[in-house]
mmCIF file of N, CA and C in Angstrom:
data_model
loop_
_atom_site.group_PDB
_atom_site.id
_atom_site.type_symbol
_atom_site.label_atom_id
_atom_site.label_comp_id
_atom_site.label_asym_id
_atom_site.label_seq_id
_atom_site.Cartn_x
_atom_site.Cartn_y
_atom_site.Cartn_z
ATOM 1 N N MET A 1 17.285 102.128 188.798
ATOM 2 C CA MET A 1 18.710 103.040 188.989
ATOM 3 C C MET A 1 18.981 101.340 188.679
ATOM 4 N N SER A 2 20.635 102.424 188.190
ATOM 5 C CA SER A 2 21.800 100.979 187.986
ATOM 6 C C SER A 2 22.854 100.682 188.578
ATOM 7 N N HIS A 3 22.959 99.840 188.167
ATOM 8 C CA HIS A 3 24.047 98.829 189.416
ATOM 9 C C HIS A 3 25.028 100.564 189.132
ATOM 10 N N TYR A 4 25.643 101.728 188.084
ATOM 11 C CA TYR A 4 26.282 102.704 188.081
ATOM 12 C C TYR A 4 25.685 103.378 188.737
ATOM 13 N N ASP A 5 25.354 104.143 189.495
ATOM 14 C CA ASP A 5 23.843 104.938 190.512
ATOM 15 C C ASP A 5 23.963 104.389 191.378
ATOM 16 N N GLU A 6 23.746 103.120 192.055
ATOM 17 C CA GLU A 6 24.074 102.606 192.794
ATOM 18 C C GLU A 6 25.436 103.132 193.603
ATOM 19 N N GLN A 7 26.228 102.142 193.058
ATOM 20 C CA GLN A 7 27.670 102.821 193.733
ATOM 21 C C GLN A 7 27.884 104.093 193.685
ATOM 22 N N ARG A 8 27.475 105.548 192.963
ATOM 23 C CA ARG A 8 28.053 106.612 192.989
ATOM 24 C C ARG A 8 26.356 106.746 195.012
ATOM 25 N N GLU A 9 25.577 106.568 194.892
ATOM 26 C CA GLU A 9 24.542 106.813 195.755
ATOM 27 C C GLU A 9 25.153 106.145 197.395
ATOM 28 N N GLU A 10 25.797 105.147 197.339
ATOM 29 C CA GLU A 10 26.740 104.374 198.154
ATOM 30 C C GLU A 10 27.582 105.355 199.189
ATOM 31 N N GLN A 11 28.395 106.188 197.765
ATOM 32 C CA GLN A 11 29.808 106.947 197.893
ATOM 33 C C GLN A 11 28.958 108.401 198.601
ATOM 34 N N LEU A 12 28.414 108.707 197.895
ATOM 35 C CA LEU A 12 27.457 109.806 198.825
ATOM 36 C C LEU A 12 26.587 109.289 199.795
ATOM 37 N N SER A 13 26.411 108.464 199.672
ATOM 38 C CA SER A 13 25.942 108.161 201.686
ATOM 39 C C SER A 13 27.398 108.172 203.081
ATOM 40 N N SER A 14 28.082 107.559 202.052
ATOM 41 C CA SER A 14 28.963 107.170 202.956
ATOM 42 C C SER A 14 30.145 108.312 203.355
ATOM 43 N N GLY A 15 29.540 109.740 202.824
ATOM 44 C CA GLY A 15 30.358 111.357 203.442
ATOM 45 C C GLY A 15 31.491 111.751 202.269
ATOM 46 N N LEU A 16 31.579 110.825 201.118
ATOM 47 C CA LEU A 16 31.937 110.615 200.415
ATOM 48 C C LEU A 16 32.164 112.587 199.902
ATOM 49 N N GLY A 17 33.513 113.153 200.382
ATOM 50 C CA GLY A 17 32.925 114.707 199.222
ATOM 51 C C GLY A 17 32.036 115.689 200.398
ATOM 52 N N SER A 18 32.791 114.758 201.681
ATOM 53 C CA SER A 18 31.157 116.126 202.367
ATOM 54 C C SER A 18 32.172 117.173 202.450
ATOM 55 N N ALA A 19 32.007 118.010 203.883
ATOM 56 C CA ALA A 19 32.189 119.775 204.076
ATOM 57 C C ALA A 19 33.554 119.463 204.763
ATOM 58 N N GLY A 20 34.081 118.354 205.680
ATOM 59 C CA GLY A 20 35.172 118.210 205.965
ATOM 60 C C GLY A 20 36.981 117.463 204.791
ATOM 61 N N SER A 21 36.256 117.619 203.552
ATOM 62 C CA SER A 21 36.909 117.169 202.332
ATOM 63 C C SER A 21 37.546 117.782 202.089
ATOM 64 N N GLY A 22 36.640 119.262 201.553
ATOM 65 C CA GLY A 22 36.677 120.214 201.184
ATOM 66 C C GLY A 22 37.161 119.988 199.511
ATOM 67 N N ILE A 23 36.229 119.078 199.090
ATOM 68 C CA ILE A 23 36.757 118.829 197.735
ATOM 69 C C ILE A 23 35.188 118.850 196.290
ATOM 70 N N TYR A 24 35.102 119.459 196.287
ATOM 71 C CA TYR A 24 33.395 119.826 195.383
ATOM 72 C C TYR A 24 34.142 119.761 194.458
ATOM 73 N N GLY A 25 33.574 118.574 193.099
ATOM 74 C CA GLY A 25 34.299 119.574 191.824
ATOM 75 C C GLY A 25 35.048 118.383 191.760
ATOM 76 N N LYS A 26 35.037 117.324 192.323
ATOM 77 C CA LYS A 26 37.425 117.253 192.271
ATOM 78 C C LYS A 26 36.691 115.541 192.124
ATOM 79 N N PRO A 27 37.721 114.592 191.614
ATOM 80 C CA PRO A 27 37.304 113.057 191.488
ATOM 81 C C PRO A 27 35.934 112.854 192.835
ATOM 82 N N ALA A 28 35.690 111.749 192.242
ATOM 83 C CA ALA A 28 34.525 111.222 193.062
ATOM 84 C C ALA A 28 35.348 109.774 193.860
ATOM 85 N N ALA A 29 36.480 109.206 193.759
ATOM 86 C CA ALA A 29 37.662 108.647 194.661
ATOM 87 C C ALA A 29 38.500 108.415 193.763
ATOM 88 N N PRO A 30 39.234 107.657 193.924
ATOM 89 C CA PRO A 30 40.250 107.157 193.555
ATOM 90 C C PRO A 30 40.211 105.777 192.277
ATOM 91 N N GLN A 31 38.788 105.400 192.937
ATOM 92 C CA GLN A 31 38.130 104.040 191.933
ATOM 93 C C GLN A 31 37.187 104.504 190.870
ATOM 94 N N ALA A 32 36.898 105.826 191.094
ATOM 95 C CA ALA A 32 35.882 105.771 190.346
ATOM 96 C C ALA A 32 35.711 106.300 188.592
ATOM 97 N N ASN A 33 35.320 106.237 188.571
ATOM 98 C CA ASN A 33 34.802 107.127 186.759
ATOM 99 C C ASN A 33 36.082 108.434 185.952
ATOM 100 N N LYS A 34 36.617 108.376 185.384
ATOM 101 C CA LYS A 34 37.996 109.676 185.171
ATOM 102 C C LYS A 34 36.806 110.828 184.899
ATOM 103 N N TYR A 35 35.821 110.599 184.530
ATOM 104 C CA TYR A 35 34.874 111.824 184.474
ATOM 105 C C TYR A 35 34.196 112.211 185.743
ATOM 106 N N ASP A 36 34.012 111.311 186.641
ATOM 107 C CA ASP A 36 32.649 111.474 188.114
ATOM 108 C C ASP A 36 33.713 112.786 188.355
ATOM 109 N N ARG A 37 32.272 113.723 188.993
ATOM 110 C CA ARG A 37 32.753 114.955 190.053
ATOM 111 C C ARG A 37 31.236 114.865 190.775
ATOM 112 N N ILE A 38 32.180 115.108 192.300
ATOM 113 C CA ILE A 38 31.013 115.687 193.540
ATOM 114 C C ILE A 38 30.320 117.040 193.176
ATOM 115 N N ILE A 39 28.827 117.321 193.016
ATOM 116 C CA ILE A 39 28.683 118.451 193.385
ATOM 117 C C ILE A 39 28.608 119.131 194.219
ATOM 118 N N VAL A 40 27.826 120.175 194.673
ATOM 119 C CA VAL A 40 26.616 121.059 194.679
ATOM 120 C C VAL A 40 24.987 121.054 194.427
ATOM 121 N N GLY A 41 24.043 120.428 194.942
ATOM 122 C CA GLY A 41 23.080 121.331 194.313
ATOM 123 C C GLY A 41 22.683 122.431 193.971
ATOM 124 N N LYS A 42 22.175 123.632 193.309
ATOM 125 C CA LYS A 42 22.329 125.060 192.931
ATOM 126 C C LYS A 42 21.894 125.659 194.298
ATOM 127 N N TYR A 43 20.773 125.322 194.978
ATOM 128 C CA TYR A 43 20.335 126.071 196.424
ATOM 129 C C TYR A 43 20.526 125.047 197.745
ATOM 130 N N GLY A 44 21.983 124.344 197.337
ATOM 131 C CA GLY A 44 22.385 123.668 198.903
ATOM 132 C C GLY A 44 22.052 122.251 199.005
ATOM 133 N N SER A 45 20.974 122.086 197.625
ATOM 134 C CA SER A 45 19.947 120.918 198.744
ATOM 135 C C SER A 45 21.312 119.264 197.943
ATOM 136 N N GLY A 46 21.834 119.558 199.186
ATOM 137 C CA GLY A 46 22.322 118.409 198.549
ATOM 138 C C GLY A 46 24.187 117.608 198.003
ATOM 139 N N LYS A 47 24.984 117.013 197.579
ATOM 140 C CA LYS A 47 25.910 115.980 196.863
ATOM 141 C C LYS A 47 24.935 115.670 195.924
ATOM 142 N N CYS A 48 25.946 115.531 194.670
ATOM 143 C CA CYS A 48 25.170 114.840 193.822
ATOM 144 C C CYS A 48 27.004 114.333 192.750
ATOM 145 N N VAL A 49 27.022 112.530 192.186
ATOM 146 C CA VAL A 49 27.761 112.775 191.396
ATOM 147 C C VAL A 49 27.284 112.876 190.071
ATOM 148 N N ILE A 50 27.794 113.207 189.316
ATOM 149 C CA ILE A 50 27.908 113.505 188.251
ATOM 150 C C ILE A 50 28.846 113.438 187.202
ATOM 151 N N ASP A 51 28.858 112.877 185.795
ATOM 152 C CA ASP A 51 29.667 112.659 184.138
ATOM 153 C C ASP A 51 29.755 114.413 183.522
ATOM 154 N N VAL A 52 30.670 114.659 182.828
ATOM 155 C CA VAL A 52 30.479 114.874 181.874
ATOM 156 C C VAL A 52 29.361 114.316 180.753
ATOM 157 N N TYR A 53 28.986 113.453 180.955
ATOM 158 C CA TYR A 53 27.659 112.843 179.738
ATOM 159 C C TYR A 53 26.492 113.225 180.311
ATOM 160 N N ARG A 54 27.018 113.088 181.458
ATOM 161 C CA ARG A 54 25.663 114.103 181.777
ATOM 162 C C ARG A 54 24.874 115.937 181.815
ATOM 163 N N VAL A 55 25.981 116.312 182.240
ATOM 164 C CA VAL A 55 26.454 117.513 181.900
ATOM 165 C C VAL A 55 25.224 117.417 180.407
ATOM 166 N N LEU A 56 26.162 116.713 179.443
ATOM 167 C CA LEU A 56 25.759 116.871 178.160
ATOM 168 C C LEU A 56 24.347 116.822 178.162
ATOM 169 N N ASN A 57 24.436 115.226 178.392
ATOM 170 C CA ASN A 57 21.832 115.461 178.303
ATOM 171 C C ASN A 57 22.327 116.782 179.095
ATOM 172 N N ALA A 58 22.456 117.464 179.925
ATOM 173 C CA ALA A 58 20.775 117.865 180.797
ATOM 174 C C ALA A 58 21.391 119.606 179.485
ATOM 175 N N PHE A 59 22.546 119.884 178.810
ATOM 176 C CA PHE A 59 22.653 121.339 177.955
ATOM 177 C C PHE A 59 23.437 119.953 176.282
ATOM 178 N N PRO A 60 22.078 120.213 175.684
ATOM 179 C CA PRO A 60 22.594 119.215 174.147
ATOM 180 C C PRO A 60 22.902 119.684 173.825
ATOM 181 N N THR A 61 23.819 119.865 172.614
ATOM 182 C CA THR A 61 24.264 120.519 171.468
ATOM 183 C C THR A 61 24.051 119.953 169.848
ATOM 184 N N SER A 62 23.453 118.936 170.251
ATOM 185 C CA SER A 62 23.441 118.509 168.465
ATOM 186 C C SER A 62 24.797 118.052 167.713
ATOM 187 N N SER A 63 25.752 118.323 168.395
ATOM 188 C CA SER A 63 27.289 118.025 167.783
ATOM 189 C C SER A 63 28.085 117.031 168.407
ATOM 190 N N PRO A 64 28.523 115.744 167.853
ATOM 191 C CA PRO A 64 29.853 115.529 168.018
ATOM 192 C C PRO A 64 30.965 115.533 168.500
ATOM 193 N N GLU A 65 30.626 116.740 167.935
ATOM 194 C CA GLU A 65 32.472 118.011 167.788
ATOM 195 C C GLU A 65 32.551 118.794 168.558
ATOM 196 N N ILE A 66 31.639 119.274 168.824
ATOM 197 C CA ILE A 66 31.229 119.594 169.995
ATOM 198 C C ILE A 66 30.786 119.145 171.206
ATOM 199 N N ASP A 67 30.581 118.098 171.660
ATOM 200 C CA ASP A 67 30.619 117.531 172.533
ATOM 201 C C ASP A 67 32.176 116.899 173.539
ATOM 202 N N HIS A 68 32.716 116.241 171.986
ATOM 203 C CA HIS A 68 33.841 116.462 172.479
ATOM 204 C C HIS A 68 34.428 117.064 172.786
ATOM 205 N N SER A 69 34.448 118.385 171.919
ATOM 206 C CA SER A 69 35.289 119.710 172.738
ATOM 207 C C SER A 69 34.762 119.725 174.268
ATOM 208 N N VAL A 70 33.849 119.367 174.581
ATOM 209 C CA VAL A 70 33.981 120.622 176.278
ATOM 210 C C VAL A 70 33.759 119.631 176.924
ATOM 211 N N LYS A 71 34.361 118.165 176.789
ATOM 212 C CA LYS A 71 35.010 116.823 177.526
ATOM 213 C C LYS A 71 36.155 117.268 177.062
ATOM 214 N N LYS A 72 36.668 117.548 176.406
ATOM 215 C CA LYS A 72 38.248 117.798 176.447
ATOM 216 C C LYS A 72 37.885 118.794 177.128
ATOM 217 N N LEU A 73 36.820 119.756 177.350
ATOM 218 C CA LEU A 73 37.399 121.473 177.706
ATOM 219 C C LEU A 73 37.925 121.069 179.684
ATOM 220 N N LEU A 74 36.031 120.761 180.016
ATOM 221 C CA LEU A 74 36.032 119.714 181.688
ATOM 222 C C LEU A 74 37.334 119.460 182.133
ATOM 223 N N ALA A 75 38.247 118.708 181.209
ATOM 224 C CA ALA A 75 39.165 117.716 181.745
ATOM 225 C C ALA A 75 40.240 117.942 181.289
ATOM 226 N N ALA A 76 40.513 118.973 181.326
ATOM 227 C CA ALA A 76 41.571 119.227 180.519
ATOM 228 C C ALA A 76 43.186 118.510 181.179
ATOM 229 N N GLY A 77 43.298 117.853 181.072
ATOM 230 C CA GLY A 77 45.287 117.348 181.227
ATOM 231 C C GLY A 77 44.917 116.307 182.541
ATOM 232 N N LYS A 78 43.006 116.395 182.799
ATOM 233 C CA LYS A 78 43.279 116.225 184.395
ATOM 234 C C LYS A 78 42.633 113.967 183.925
ATOM 235 N N ARG A 79 42.909 113.246 182.312
ATOM 236 C CA ARG A 79 42.170 111.807 182.002
ATOM 237 C C ARG A 79 42.836 111.552 182.408
ATOM 238 N N GLY A 80 44.628 111.533 182.601
ATOM 239 C CA GLY A 80 45.327 110.758 182.429
ATOM 240 C C GLY A 80 45.821 110.214 181.313
ATOM 241 N N ALA A 81 45.837 110.258 180.011
ATOM 242 C CA ALA A 81 46.015 110.408 178.365
ATOM 243 C C ALA A 81 46.836 110.858 178.218
ATOM 244 N N LYS A 82 46.409 112.213 178.038
ATOM 245 C CA LYS A 82 46.842 113.595 177.849
ATOM 246 C C LYS A 82 46.904 114.945 178.759
ATOM 247 N N ASP A 83 48.587 115.644 178.339
ATOM 248 C CA ASP A 83 48.462 116.831 179.085
ATOM 249 C C ASP A 83 47.489 117.821 178.708
ATOM 250 N N GLU A 84 47.330 118.923 179.633
ATOM 251 C CA GLU A 84 46.894 120.123 179.183
ATOM 252 C C GLU A 84 46.533 120.556 177.364
ATOM 253 N N LEU A 85 47.754 121.135 177.588
ATOM 254 C CA LEU A 85 47.754 121.347 175.889
ATOM 255 C C LEU A 85 47.325 120.677 175.252
ATOM 256 N N GLN A 86 47.911 119.018 174.499
ATOM 257 C CA GLN A 86 47.163 118.756 174.235
ATOM 258 C C GLN A 86 45.789 118.934 174.212
ATOM 259 N N ASP A 87 44.680 118.454 174.772
ATOM 260 C CA ASP A 87 43.189 118.334 175.332
ATOM 261 C C ASP A 87 42.737 120.024 174.173
ATOM 262 N N LEU A 88 43.657 120.669 175.019
ATOM 263 C CA LEU A 88 43.405 122.359 174.991
ATOM 264 C C LEU A 88 43.566 122.244 173.134
ATOM 265 N N ARG A 89 44.460 121.419 172.658
ATOM 266 C CA ARG A 89 44.769 121.511 171.005
ATOM 267 C C ARG A 89 43.336 121.145 170.363
ATOM 268 N N GLU A 90 43.463 119.561 170.557
ATOM 269 C CA GLU A 90 42.387 118.752 169.900
ATOM 270 C C GLU A 90 41.003 119.728 170.638
ATOM 271 N N ALA A 91 40.937 120.012 171.480
ATOM 272 C CA ALA A 91 39.191 120.737 171.216
ATOM 273 C C ALA A 91 38.730 121.744 170.531
ATOM 274 N N ILE A 92 39.743 123.112 170.573
ATOM 275 C CA ILE A 92 39.991 123.594 169.091
ATOM 276 C C ILE A 92 39.584 122.870 168.277
ATOM 277 N N GLN A 93 40.481 122.465 167.567
ATOM 278 C CA GLN A 93 40.371 121.016 166.477
ATOM 279 C C GLN A 93 39.050 120.748 166.550
ATOM 280 N N SER A 94 38.560 120.451 167.252
ATOM 281 C CA SER A 94 37.013 119.718 167.168
ATOM 282 C C SER A 94 35.509 120.197 167.297
ATOM 283 N N ILE A 95 36.353 122.487 166.960
ATOM 284 C CA ILE A 95 35.413 123.487 167.296
ATOM 285 C C ILE A 95 35.337 123.718 165.696
ATOM 286 N N GLU A 96 36.662 123.350 165.259
ATOM 287 C CA GLU A 96 36.949 124.180 163.788
ATOM 288 C C GLU A 96 36.054 123.306 162.895
ATOM 289 N N ALA A 97 36.735 121.870 163.109
ATOM 290 C CA ALA A 97 35.657 121.093 162.208
ATOM 291 C C ALA A 97 34.271 121.115 162.539
ATOM 292 N N ARG A 98 33.541 121.633 163.616
ATOM 293 C CA ARG A 98 32.293 121.665 163.538
ATOM 294 C C ARG A 98 31.568 122.747 162.690
ATOM 295 N N ILE A 99 32.357 124.022 162.815
ATOM 296 C CA ILE A 99 32.899 125.299 162.224
ATOM 297 C C ILE A 99 32.892 124.696 160.457
ATOM 298 N N ASN A 100 33.659 124.235 160.195
ATOM 299 C CA ASN A 100 34.055 123.455 158.711
ATOM 300 C C ASN A 100 32.516 123.024 158.174
ATOM 301 N N TYR A 101 31.961 122.204 159.059
ATOM 302 C CA TYR A 101 30.654 121.613 158.758
ATOM 303 C C TYR A 101 29.734 122.261 158.978
ATOM 304 N N LEU A 102 29.606 123.238 159.385
ATOM 305 C CA LEU A 102 28.799 124.223 159.242
ATOM 306 C C LEU A 102 28.480 125.277 158.013
ATOM 307 N N LEU A 103 29.461 125.573 157.521
ATOM 308 C CA LEU A 103 30.562 126.939 156.456
ATOM 309 C C LEU A 103 29.404 125.942 155.529
ATOM 310 N N GLU A 104 29.926 124.776 155.534
ATOM 311 C CA GLU A 104 29.580 123.876 154.561
ATOM 312 C C GLU A 104 27.831 123.424 153.995
ATOM 313 N N THR A 105 27.880 122.898 154.737
ATOM 314 C CA THR A 105 25.986 122.870 155.184
ATOM 315 C C THR A 105 25.291 124.261 154.819
ATOM 316 N N GLN A 106 25.869 125.046 155.400
ATOM 317 C CA GLN A 106 25.531 126.434 155.325
ATOM 318 C C GLN A 106 25.062 127.403 153.450
ATOM 319 N N ALA A 107 27.016 126.559 153.005
ATOM 320 C CA ALA A 107 26.555 126.958 151.472
ATOM 321 C C ALA A 107 24.789 126.874 150.743
#
C-alpha cells in the first residue's frame, strides 16, 4: 500500500465523509487532492476514496483525448483553475480532437 493510500485509509477510518456529514461524492478533505472523492460501495459495502484516474483505470478508453475530456467533465469548474464553462469547452475540444484522429486514421 502506498503512502497516498495509507493517508486515504486514515481519512476514512477517522469518519471523514461519514453519514453525519452527508457529503458523498464531494471532495475528500480540504487538503486532499482536488480529484479525490468519497463514494459508497455499490452494495453499501463501505466508503472509499477515489479519484478520476482510478475511474479511468476502471473504464479504460485507450485515448488520451477522451481521458482528458472525462477528467474535465467529472470536475467541471471544481478544480480551481478554470470555471465550468471553460472546462466544458475544453472537454468538447478534446472529444473533437479524438473524432478527427479517428476520421484521419480510418480514411
